């Protein structure tokens, strides 16, 4: 069969004027109705919705857990292969003479802030602490919980969940979109990444479905991140003395975030993020990203100077080695319930942690992937993979080793006396500061952490709103139709607030795992489409067939 030129024109019908002028009505209205239905259902029938979602979640974990594991392994292998393979590694996400729009620092800052910034403030302390107490090694009685001998196992899993696989999920979406949009001139929207497989079919109903799935997955993935961030923000505000109204106390003495506290936190976050989204990527988002990156380095420097630095550096170096050695096994390993206490416990642990994380990264991928493509135009595939997979992973490792290592060392030495381990995951960072510092200094550092957390929350939320708007507008990157930006800002706040009220963070987690499943199929197809596109373009070039909009115009 003779090679044909690649598809370089993907017409997507948008409204000519009116309220939805410039937007794809099928995508925008469908996504709004689905998200609105979820919010109303969760708020009107909180118990029923929570029970129903939990049932679906259990079915997915039992039947599709293996799919999340193997899909994530595919993303990582493909990213590394494309970077290493000379023919693909030197390809530009753009035309031959294009230069990157953003400096390396701004590029990395925006990428990191949108991708994992919030989660690190919660989990850099909480995850090593949790796996220090329980992980597959302790379940199999290979190590003793909360002991020095369990530190290495704790870091294997912390690095597994926040390392290369997480960023590869984001990177594969960005690679696919950057390749198809900036080399072939297709719209910067999710459906474009599937054109090497489905061609002009992506202009119609099939493309609309793909973009709707991407928008809903984005809303749920970002809601999970914002949910964690809101809980930690409330904890931080309480620590610095904002007021007791942030929490409610149940009859059994347990505390939880109050409805008033959740509403207040969401109003601040979504108000600031919506204003930032209205200003676009090059202004508000870039400015906030540079601020939170600077504050991140300040907090990290604090732990290098005042934390358990030697312990942390040992955890970093040994943990990275253990992690690299463990990748072939952990990347493909699937534990299934087999009726034994150990087998069932391992399957339950993997569902609560590894599969939850893989679903989280997948649900987050349409947002972060499209955002990475948007800010990475002009970079080579090899440069992109290095900057979007390897470097941010190492940054995560440093944070987890120095911050989490300090918490573990304080517990091992007895200085913490259980104050860190006994705190909720949203409070452990603040509890650690209370152990390390005098009350006044702990208060001052808590203020810094609260400000950093707020900038990360705003950066993630405003980037998400902008990306959702871009998908709905068939790839139009301009911050037009402000009322739609306001809608999605309010929608994110309502999804987070509604699901927290319905069933706490567990309800958001459940909805997110469910929403990630259909988009995981889209991502696998995007990876296959990317392989086909690169291989066929190589053949086209050998036969003198145009492969980019640049070469097409030159040949004319």
Coordinates of C-alpha atoms in Angstrom, one line a residue:
X1 CA 0.0 0.0 0.0
X2 CA 1.4 3.4 -1.0
X3 CA 2.1 5.8 1.8
X4 CA -0.1 8.8 2.0
X5 CA 0.7 12.2 3.6
X6 CA -0.3 12.5 7.3
X7 CA -3.5 14.1 8.2
X8 CA -2.8 17.8 8.7
X9 CA -6.4 19.2 8.8
X10 CA -8.9 18.1 11.4
X11 CA -12.0 20.2 11.2
X12 CA -13.9 20.3 14.5
X13 CA -17.3 22.1 14.3
X14 CA -17.6 25.0 16.8
X15 CA -20.4 27.4 17.3
X16 CA -20.2 30.6 15.2
X17 CA -21.6 32.9 17.9
X18 CA -23.8 33.1 20.9
X19 CA -23.1 31.8 24.4
X20 CA -21.0 28.9 23.0
X21 CA -19.3 30.9 20.3
X22 CA -16.0 29.3 19.5
X23 CA -16.8 26.1 21.5
X24 CA -17.7 22.6 20.5
X25 CA -21.2 22.3 21.8
X26 CA -21.3 18.5 21.8
X27 CA -18.2 18.4 24.1
X28 CA -18.9 21.4 26.3
X29 CA -22.6 20.8 27.0
X30 CA -22.1 17.0 27.5
X31 CA -19.2 17.5 29.9
X32 CA -21.1 20.2 31.9
X33 CA -24.2 18.0 32.2
X34 CA -22.1 15.0 33.4
X35 CA -20.2 17.0 36.0
X36 CA -23.4 18.8 37.1
X37 CA -25.2 15.5 37.5
X38 CA -22.3 14.1 39.6
X39 CA -22.3 17.2 41.9
X40 CA -26.1 17.2 42.4
X41 CA -26.2 13.5 43.0
X42 CA -23.4 13.6 45.6
X43 CA -25.0 16.6 47.4
X44 CA -28.7 15.5 47.3
X45 CA -28.1 11.8 48.0
X46 CA -24.7 11.7 49.8
X47 CA -25.1 8.2 51.4
X48 CA -26.6 6.5 48.4
X49 CA -24.0 8.0 46.0
X50 CA -21.2 7.1 48.3
X51 CA -22.4 3.5 48.5
X52 CA -23.0 3.2 44.8
X53 CA -19.6 4.6 43.9
X54 CA -17.8 2.3 46.4
X55 CA -19.5 -0.7 44.8
X56 CA -18.3 0.2 41.3
X57 CA -14.9 0.9 42.7
X58 CA -14.6 -2.5 44.3
X59 CA -15.6 -4.1 41.0
X60 CA -13.0 -2.1 39.0
X61 CA -10.2 -3.0 41.5
X62 CA -11.1 -6.7 41.3
X63 CA -11.6 -6.8 37.5
X64 CA -9.3 -4.1 36.1
X65 CA -6.5 -3.7 38.6
X66 CA -4.2 -5.5 36.2
X67 CA -5.1 -3.1 33.4
X68 CA -3.9 -0.1 35.4
X69 CA -0.6 -1.9 36.2
X70 CA 0.2 -2.9 32.6
X71 CA -1.0 0.3 31.0
X72 CA 1.3 2.4 33.3
X73 CA 4.2 0.0 32.5
X74 CA 3.5 0.6 28.8
X75 CA 3.6 4.4 29.2
X76 CA 7.0 4.3 30.9
X77 CA 8.6 1.9 28.5
X78 CA 7.3 3.9 25.5
X79 CA 8.6 7.2 26.8
X80 CA 12.1 5.9 27.5
X81 CA 12.2 4.0 24.2
X82 CA 11.2 7.1 22.2
X83 CA 13.9 9.2 24.0
X84 CA 16.6 6.6 23.5
X85 CA 15.8 5.7 19.9
X86 CA 17.9 8.2 17.9
X87 CA 15.4 8.7 15.1
X88 CA 12.6 9.7 17.5
X89 CA 14.7 11.3 20.2
X90 CA 15.9 14.2 17.9
X91 CA 12.4 15.0 16.6
X92 CA 11.0 18.3 17.6
X93 CA 7.6 19.0 19.1
X94 CA 7.3 21.7 16.5
X95 CA 8.8 22.9 13.3
X96 CA 12.6 22.8 12.5
X97 CA 13.5 26.3 13.5
X98 CA 11.1 26.8 16.4
X99 CA 12.6 27.7 19.8
X100 CA 11.0 27.0 23.2
X101 CA 8.7 29.7 24.4
X102 CA 9.7 29.5 28.0
X103 CA 13.1 29.4 29.8
X104 CA 14.1 26.1 31.3
X105 CA 13.4 27.4 34.8
X106 CA 9.9 28.6 34.0
X107 CA 9.2 25.5 31.9
X108 CA 10.2 23.2 34.8
X109 CA 8.4 25.4 37.4
X110 CA 5.0 25.3 35.5
X111 CA 5.4 21.6 34.8
X112 CA 6.2 20.7 38.4
X113 CA 3.6 22.9 39.9
X114 CA 0.8 21.6 37.8
X115 CA 1.9 18.0 38.0
X116 CA 2.8 17.0 41.6
X117 CA 3.5 20.1 43.7
X118 CA 0.4 19.8 46.0
X119 CA 0.8 16.1 46.5
X120 CA 4.4 16.4 47.6
X121 CA 3.5 18.8 50.4
X122 CA 1.2 16.1 51.8
X123 CA 2.9 12.9 50.8
X124 CA 6.6 13.8 51.1
X125 CA 6.0 13.3 54.8
X126 CA 2.9 11.0 54.9
X127 CA 3.9 8.4 52.4
X128 CA 7.3 7.4 53.7
X129 CA 5.8 7.4 57.2
X130 CA 2.9 5.1 56.2
X131 CA 5.1 2.6 54.3
X132 CA 7.6 2.8 57.3
X133 CA 4.7 1.3 59.3
X134 CA 3.2 -1.0 56.6
X135 CA 4.1 -2.2 53.1
X136 CA 4.3 -5.5 51.2
X137 CA 7.5 -6.5 53.0
X138 CA 5.8 -6.1 56.5
X139 CA 2.7 -7.9 55.2
X140 CA 4.9 -10.8 54.1
X141 CA 6.7 -10.5 57.5
X142 CA 10.0 -9.9 55.7
X143 CA 10.6 -6.7 57.8
X144 CA 9.4 -5.3 61.1
X145 CA 7.0 -2.4 61.0
X146 CA 8.3 1.0 62.1
X147 CA 11.8 -0.2 62.5
X148 CA 15.2 0.8 61.0
X149 CA 15.2 -2.3 58.9
X150 CA 11.9 -1.3 57.2
X151 CA 13.2 2.1 55.9
X152 CA 14.5 0.7 52.6
X153 CA 11.2 -1.0 51.8
X154 CA 9.3 2.2 52.7
X155 CA 11.3 4.2 50.1
X156 CA 11.1 1.6 47.4
X157 CA 7.3 2.1 47.4
X158 CA 7.4 5.8 47.9
X159 CA 9.7 6.2 44.9
X160 CA 7.7 3.7 42.9
X161 CA 4.5 5.7 43.3
X162 CA 6.0 9.2 42.7
X163 CA 8.8 8.3 40.3
X164 CA 9.1 7.6 36.6
X165 CA 5.8 5.9 36.1
X166 CA 3.8 8.9 37.4
X167 CA 5.5 11.3 35.1
X168 CA 5.4 8.9 32.1
X169 CA 1.6 8.9 32.3
X170 CA 1.7 12.7 31.9
X171 CA 4.4 12.7 29.4
X172 CA 2.8 10.2 26.9
X173 CA -0.2 12.5 26.5
X174 CA 1.9 15.6 26.1
X175 CA 4.2 13.8 23.5
X176 CA 1.2 12.6 21.5
X177 CA -0.4 16.0 21.4
X178 CA 2.8 17.9 20.8
X179 CA 3.7 15.7 17.9
X180 CA 0.3 15.8 16.2
X181 CA -0.5 19.5 17.0
X182 CA 2.8 21.2 16.5
X183 CA 4.2 19.1 13.7
X184 CA 1.0 18.4 11.8
X185 CA -0.9 21.6 12.6
X186 CA -3.8 19.8 14.3
X187 CA -5.9 21.3 17.1
X188 CA -4.4 21.1 20.6
X189 CA -7.0 18.9 22.0
X190 CA -7.0 15.2 23.1
X191 CA -8.7 13.8 20.0
X192 CA -5.8 15.0 17.8
X193 CA -3.5 12.4 19.4
X194 CA -5.6 9.6 18.0
X195 CA -5.6 10.8 14.4
X196 CA -2.7 8.5 13.3
X197 CA -5.1 5.6 14.1
X198 CA -8.5 6.9 13.3
X199 CA -7.9 9.8 10.9
X200 CA -10.8 12.1 10.1
X201 CA -13.1 9.9 12.2
X202 CA -11.9 12.1 15.1
X203 CA -13.7 15.1 13.6
X204 CA -17.1 13.7 14.5
X205 CA -18.8 11.8 17.3
X206 CA -15.9 9.6 18.1
X207 CA -13.7 12.6 18.7
X208 CA -16.4 14.3 20.8
X209 CA -16.6 11.2 23.0
X210 CA -12.8 11.2 23.5
X211 CA -12.7 14.9 24.5
X212 CA -15.7 14.5 26.9
X213 CA -14.0 11.6 28.6
X214 CA -10.8 13.7 28.9
X215 CA -12.7 16.6 30.5
X216 CA -14.5 14.4 33.0
X217 CA -11.3 12.6 33.9
X218 CA -9.5 15.9 34.3
X219 CA -12.2 17.3 36.7
X220 CA -12.1 14.1 38.8
X221 CA -8.3 13.9 38.8
X222 CA -7.8 17.6 39.7
X223 CA -10.6 17.2 42.4
X224 CA -8.6 14.5 44.0
X225 CA -5.5 16.7 44.2
X226 CA -7.5 19.7 45.4
X227 CA -9.2 17.5 48.0
X228 CA -5.9 16.6 49.5
X229 CA -4.8 20.2 49.3
X230 CA -8.0 21.6 50.9
X231 CA -7.6 19.2 53.9
X232 CA -4.0 20.2 54.4
X233 CA -4.7 23.9 53.9
X234 CA -7.4 23.7 56.7
X235 CA -4.9 21.8 58.9
X236 CA -2.3 24.5 58.3
X237 CA -4.7 27.4 58.9
X238 CA -5.7 25.7 62.1
X239 CA -2.0 25.4 63.2
X240 CA -1.3 29.0 62.6
X241 CA -4.4 30.0 64.7
X242 CA -7.1 31.0 62.2
X243 CA -9.8 29.5 64.4
X244 CA -11.5 26.4 65.8
X245 CA -14.4 26.8 63.3
X246 CA -12.3 25.0 60.7
X247 CA -13.0 21.7 62.4
X248 CA -16.0 19.9 63.9
X249 CA -15.7 17.3 66.7
X250 CA -17.8 14.2 66.6
X251 CA -19.3 12.5 69.7
X252 CA -16.5 10.0 69.8
X253 CA -13.9 12.8 69.8
X254 CA -12.7 12.5 66.2
X255 CA -12.2 15.7 64.3
X256 CA -12.9 16.4 60.7
X257 CA -12.9 19.5 58.5
X258 CA -16.1 21.6 59.0
X259 CA -18.3 22.5 56.1
X260 CA -17.5 26.1 56.7
X261 CA -13.8 25.4 56.6
X262 CA -14.2 23.5 53.3
X263 CA -16.3 26.3 51.8
X264 CA -13.9 29.0 52.9
X265 CA -10.8 27.2 51.6
X266 CA -12.4 26.5 48.2
X267 CA -13.6 30.1 47.8
X268 CA -10.1 31.3 48.3
X269 CA -8.4 28.7 46.1
X270 CA -10.9 28.8 43.2
X271 CA -11.3 32.6 43.3
X272 CA -7.6 33.2 43.0
X273 CA -7.2 30.4 40.4
X274 CA -10.0 31.6 38.2
X275 CA -8.5 35.1 38.1
X276 CA -5.1 33.6 37.2
X277 CA -6.7 31.4 34.5
X278 CA -8.3 34.5 32.9
X279 CA -4.8 36.0 32.5
X280 CA -3.5 32.9 30.5
X281 CA -0.4 30.7 30.7
X282 CA 2.1 33.4 30.0
X283 CA 1.1 35.7 32.8
X284 CA -0.7 34.5 36.0
X285 CA 0.2 30.8 35.8
X286 CA 3.9 31.5 34.9
X287 CA 4.2 34.1 37.7
X288 CA 2.6 31.8 40.3
X289 CA 4.7 28.8 39.2
X290 CA 7.9 30.7 39.6
X291 CA 6.9 31.8 43.1
X292 CA 6.0 28.4 44.3
X293 CA 9.2 26.9 42.8
X294 CA 11.2 29.5 44.7
X295 CA 9.3 28.8 48.0
X296 CA 9.8 25.0 47.4
X297 CA 13.5 25.5 47.2
X298 CA 13.4 27.6 50.4
X299 CA 11.5 24.8 52.3
X300 CA 13.8 22.2 50.9
X301 CA 16.8 24.2 52.0
X302 CA 15.3 24.5 55.5
X303 CA 15.2 20.7 55.8
X304 CA 18.7 20.4 54.4
X305 CA 20.0 22.7 57.1
X306 CA 17.7 21.8 60.1
X307 CA 16.4 18.3 59.2
X308 CA 18.0 14.9 59.5
X309 CA 20.2 15.6 56.5
X310 CA 22.6 12.6 56.8
X311 CA 19.7 10.2 57.3
X312 CA 17.8 11.8 54.4
X313 CA 20.8 11.6 52.0
X314 CA 21.3 7.9 52.9
X315 CA 17.6 7.3 52.2
X316 CA 18.0 9.1 48.9
X317 CA 21.0 7.3 47.6
X318 CA 20.1 3.8 48.8
X319 CA 16.4 4.4 48.0
X320 CA 17.1 5.4 44.4
X321 CA 19.3 2.3 43.9
X322 CA 16.7 0.0 45.5
X323 CA 14.0 1.7 43.4
X324 CA 15.8 1.2 40.1
X325 CA 16.5 -2.4 40.9
X326 CA 12.9 -3.0 41.8
X327 CA 11.4 -1.4 38.7
X328 CA 11.2 -4.6 36.5
X329 CA 9.4 -6.5 39.3
X330 CA 7.2 -3.8 40.8
X331 CA 6.2 -2.4 37.4
X332 CA 4.5 -5.6 36.2
X333 CA 3.6 -7.2 39.5
X334 CA -0.2 -7.8 40.2
X335 CA -1.4 -9.2 43.5
X336 CA -4.8 -10.9 43.4
X337 CA -6.9 -12.1 46.3
X338 CA -6.4 -15.8 46.8
X339 CA -8.2 -16.5 50.0
X340 CA -5.2 -16.4 52.2
X341 CA -4.6 -13.6 54.8
X342 CA -1.3 -12.6 53.2
X343 CA -2.6 -12.7 49.6
X344 CA -5.7 -10.8 50.4
X345 CA -3.8 -8.2 52.3
X346 CA -1.3 -7.7 49.5
X347 CA -4.2 -7.3 47.0
X348 CA -5.9 -4.8 49.3
X349 CA -2.7 -2.8 49.8
X350 CA -2.0 -2.6 46.1
X351 CA -5.6 -1.5 45.4
X352 CA -5.4 1.2 48.1
X353 CA -1.9 2.5 47.0
X354 CA -0.4 1.5 43.7
X355 CA -3.6 1.1 41.6
X356 CA -5.0 4.3 43.3
X357 CA -1.9 6.2 42.3
X358 CA -1.9 4.8 38.7
X359 CA -5.6 5.8 38.4
X360 CA -4.8 9.3 39.9
X361 CA -2.0 9.9 37.4
X362 CA -4.1 8.7 34.5
X363 CA -7.0 10.9 35.5
X364 CA -4.6 13.8 35.9
X365 CA -2.9 13.1 32.5
X366 CA -5.3 14.9 30.1
X367 CA -4.8 18.1 32.1
X368 CA -1.1 17.8 32.7
X369 CA -0.3 16.2 29.4
X370 CA -2.1 18.9 27.4
X371 CA -0.5 21.6 29.6
X372 CA 3.0 20.0 29.0
X373 CA 2.4 20.0 25.3
X374 CA 1.3 23.7 25.5
X375 CA 4.5 24.8 27.3
X376 CA 6.9 22.4 25.5
X377 CA 6.6 23.5 21.9
X378 CA 10.0 23.7 20.2
X379 CA 11.7 21.1 22.4
X380 CA 13.0 17.7 21.1
X381 CA 11.4 14.4 22.2
X382 CA 14.6 13.5 24.1
X383 CA 14.7 16.9 25.9
X384 CA 11.0 16.6 26.6
X385 CA 11.3 13.1 28.2
X386 CA 14.4 14.2 30.3
X387 CA 12.6 17.3 31.5
X388 CA 9.1 15.8 31.9
X389 CA 10.0 12.3 33.3
X390 CA 13.5 12.1 34.7
X391 CA 14.2 15.5 36.3
X392 CA 10.9 15.9 38.1
X393 CA 11.1 12.3 39.4
X394 CA 14.6 13.0 40.9
X395 CA 13.1 16.2 42.5
X396 CA 10.4 14.1 44.1
X397 CA 13.0 11.6 45.4
X398 CA 14.9 14.5 47.0
X399 CA 11.8 15.8 48.7
X400 CA 10.7 12.4 50.0
X401 CA 14.1 11.5 51.3
X402 CA 14.9 14.8 53.1
X403 CA 11.4 15.6 54.4
X404 CA 10.1 12.1 54.9
X405 CA 13.5 10.9 56.2
X406 CA 13.5 13.6 58.8
X407 CA 10.0 12.5 60.0
X408 CA 11.2 8.8 60.2
X409 CA 14.4 9.7 62.0
X410 CA 12.5 11.8 64.6
X411 CA 10.3 8.8 65.3
X412 CA 13.1 6.3 65.4
X413 CA 15.1 8.5 67.8
X414 CA 12.1 8.9 70.1
X415 CA 12.1 12.6 69.8
X416 CA 8.8 12.8 68.1
X417 CA 7.2 10.3 70.6
X418 CA 4.5 9.4 68.1
X419 CA 3.4 13.0 67.5
X420 CA 4.1 12.7 63.7
X421 CA 3.0 9.1 63.3
X422 CA -0.2 9.8 65.2
X423 CA -1.2 12.8 63.2
X424 CA -3.4 12.5 60.1
X425 CA -1.7 12.6 56.7
X426 CA -2.8 16.2 56.1
X427 CA -1.2 17.3 59.5
X428 CA 2.0 15.3 59.6
X429 CA 4.2 18.0 58.0
X430 CA 2.9 20.6 60.5
X431 CA 3.3 18.1 63.3
X432 CA 7.0 17.5 62.3
X433 CA 7.7 21.3 62.3
X434 CA 6.2 21.4 65.8
X435 CA 8.7 18.7 66.9
X436 CA 11.7 20.2 65.2
X437 CA 11.2 23.9 66.2
X438 CA 10.2 26.2 69.0
X439 CA 6.6 27.2 69.0
X440 CA 7.3 30.6 67.4
X441 CA 9.6 29.2 64.7
X442 CA 7.2 26.4 64.0
X443 CA 4.4 28.9 63.5
X444 CA 6.5 31.0 61.1
X445 CA 7.5 27.9 59.0
X446 CA 3.8 26.8 59.0
X447 CA 2.9 30.1 57.5
X448 CA 5.5 29.6 54.8
X449 CA 4.1 26.1 54.1
X450 CA 0.5 27.4 54.0
X451 CA 1.5 30.1 51.4
X452 CA 3.4 27.5 49.4
X453 CA 0.4 25.1 49.5
X454 CA -1.9 27.9 48.4
X455 CA 0.2 28.8 45.4
X456 CA 0.4 25.1 44.4
X457 CA -3.3 24.7 44.8
X458 CA -4.0 27.9 42.7
X459 CA -1.5 26.9 40.0
X460 CA -3.0 23.4 39.6
X461 CA -6.6 24.7 39.6
X462 CA -6.0 27.6 37.2
X463 CA -4.0 25.4 34.8
X464 CA -6.8 22.8 34.9
X465 CA -9.5 25.4 34.2
X466 CA -7.5 26.7 31.3
X467 CA -6.9 23.2 29.8
X468 CA -10.6 22.2 30.2
X469 CA -11.5 25.3 28.3
X470 CA -9.0 24.6 25.6
X471 CA -10.4 21.1 25.1
X472 CA -14.0 22.4 25.0
X473 CA -12.9 25.1 22.5
X474 CA -11.5 22.5 20.0
X475 CA -7.9 23.3 20.9
X476 CA -8.2 27.1 21.0
X477 CA -5.6 28.2 23.6
X478 CA -6.9 31.7 24.1
X479 CA -8.7 32.5 27.4
X480 CA -11.9 33.6 25.7
X481 CA -15.5 33.2 26.9
X482 CA -14.7 34.2 30.5
X483 CA -18.1 32.9 31.6
X484 CA -17.0 29.4 30.8
X485 CA -13.8 29.8 32.8
X486 CA -15.9 30.9 35.7
X487 CA -18.2 27.9 35.3
X488 CA -15.4 25.4 35.4
X489 CA -13.8 27.1 38.4
X490 CA -17.1 26.8 40.2
X491 CA -17.6 23.3 39.0
X492 CA -14.2 22.1 40.4
X493 CA -15.0 23.7 43.7
X494 CA -18.5 22.1 43.8
X495 CA -17.1 18.6 42.9
X496 CA -14.5 18.8 45.6
X497 CA -16.9 20.2 48.2
X498 CA -19.8 18.0 47.2
X499 CA -17.8 14.7 47.3
X500 CA -16.1 15.6 50.6
X501 CA -19.4 16.3 52.2
X502 CA -20.8 13.1 50.7
X503 CA -18.1 10.8 51.9
X504 CA -14.8 12.6 52.6
X505 CA -11.7 12.2 50.5
X506 CA -12.7 8.5 50.0
X507 CA -15.6 9.6 47.9
X508 CA -13.3 11.7 45.6
X509 CA -10.8 8.8 45.4
X510 CA -13.6 6.4 44.4
X511 CA -15.0 8.7 41.7
X512 CA -11.5 9.4 40.4
X513 CA -10.6 5.7 40.0
X514 CA -13.8 5.1 38.1
X515 CA -13.4 8.2 35.9
X516 CA -9.8 7.2 35.0
X517 CA -10.7 3.8 33.6
X518 CA -12.1 5.0 30.2
X519 CA -9.4 7.6 29.7
X520 CA -6.7 4.9 30.4
X521 CA -7.9 3.2 27.2
X522 CA -7.6 6.5 25.3
X523 CA -4.1 6.9 26.6
X524 CA -3.0 3.4 25.5
X525 CA -4.4 4.2 22.0
X526 CA -2.6 7.5 22.0
X527 CA 0.7 5.6 22.7
X528 CA 0.0 3.2 19.9
X529 CA -1.0 6.1 17.6
X530 CA 2.3 7.9 18.4
X531 CA 4.3 4.8 17.5
X532 CA 2.5 4.5 14.2
X533 CA 2.9 8.2 13.5
X534 CA 6.6 8.3 14.1
X535 CA 7.3 5.1 12.2
X536 CA 5.2 6.1 9.2
X537 CA 6.7 9.6 9.2
X538 CA 10.2 8.1 9.0
X539 CA 9.1 6.1 5.9
X540 CA 7.4 9.1 4.4
X541 CA 10.6 11.2 4.7
X542 CA 12.5 8.4 2.9
X543 CA 10.1 8.8 0.0
X544 CA 10.1 12.6 0.0
X545 CA 6.5 12.9 1.4
X546 CA 5.8 15.9 3.6
X547 CA 5.5 15.1 7.3
X548 CA 5.1 18.5 8.9
X549 CA 3.2 21.6 8.0
X550 CA 6.5 23.3 7.4
X551 CA 7.7 20.7 4.8
X552 CA 4.3 20.7 3.2
X553 CA 4.4 24.5 2.6
X554 CA 7.9 24.2 1.4
X555 CA 7.0 21.6 -1.1
X556 CA 4.2 23.8 -2.5

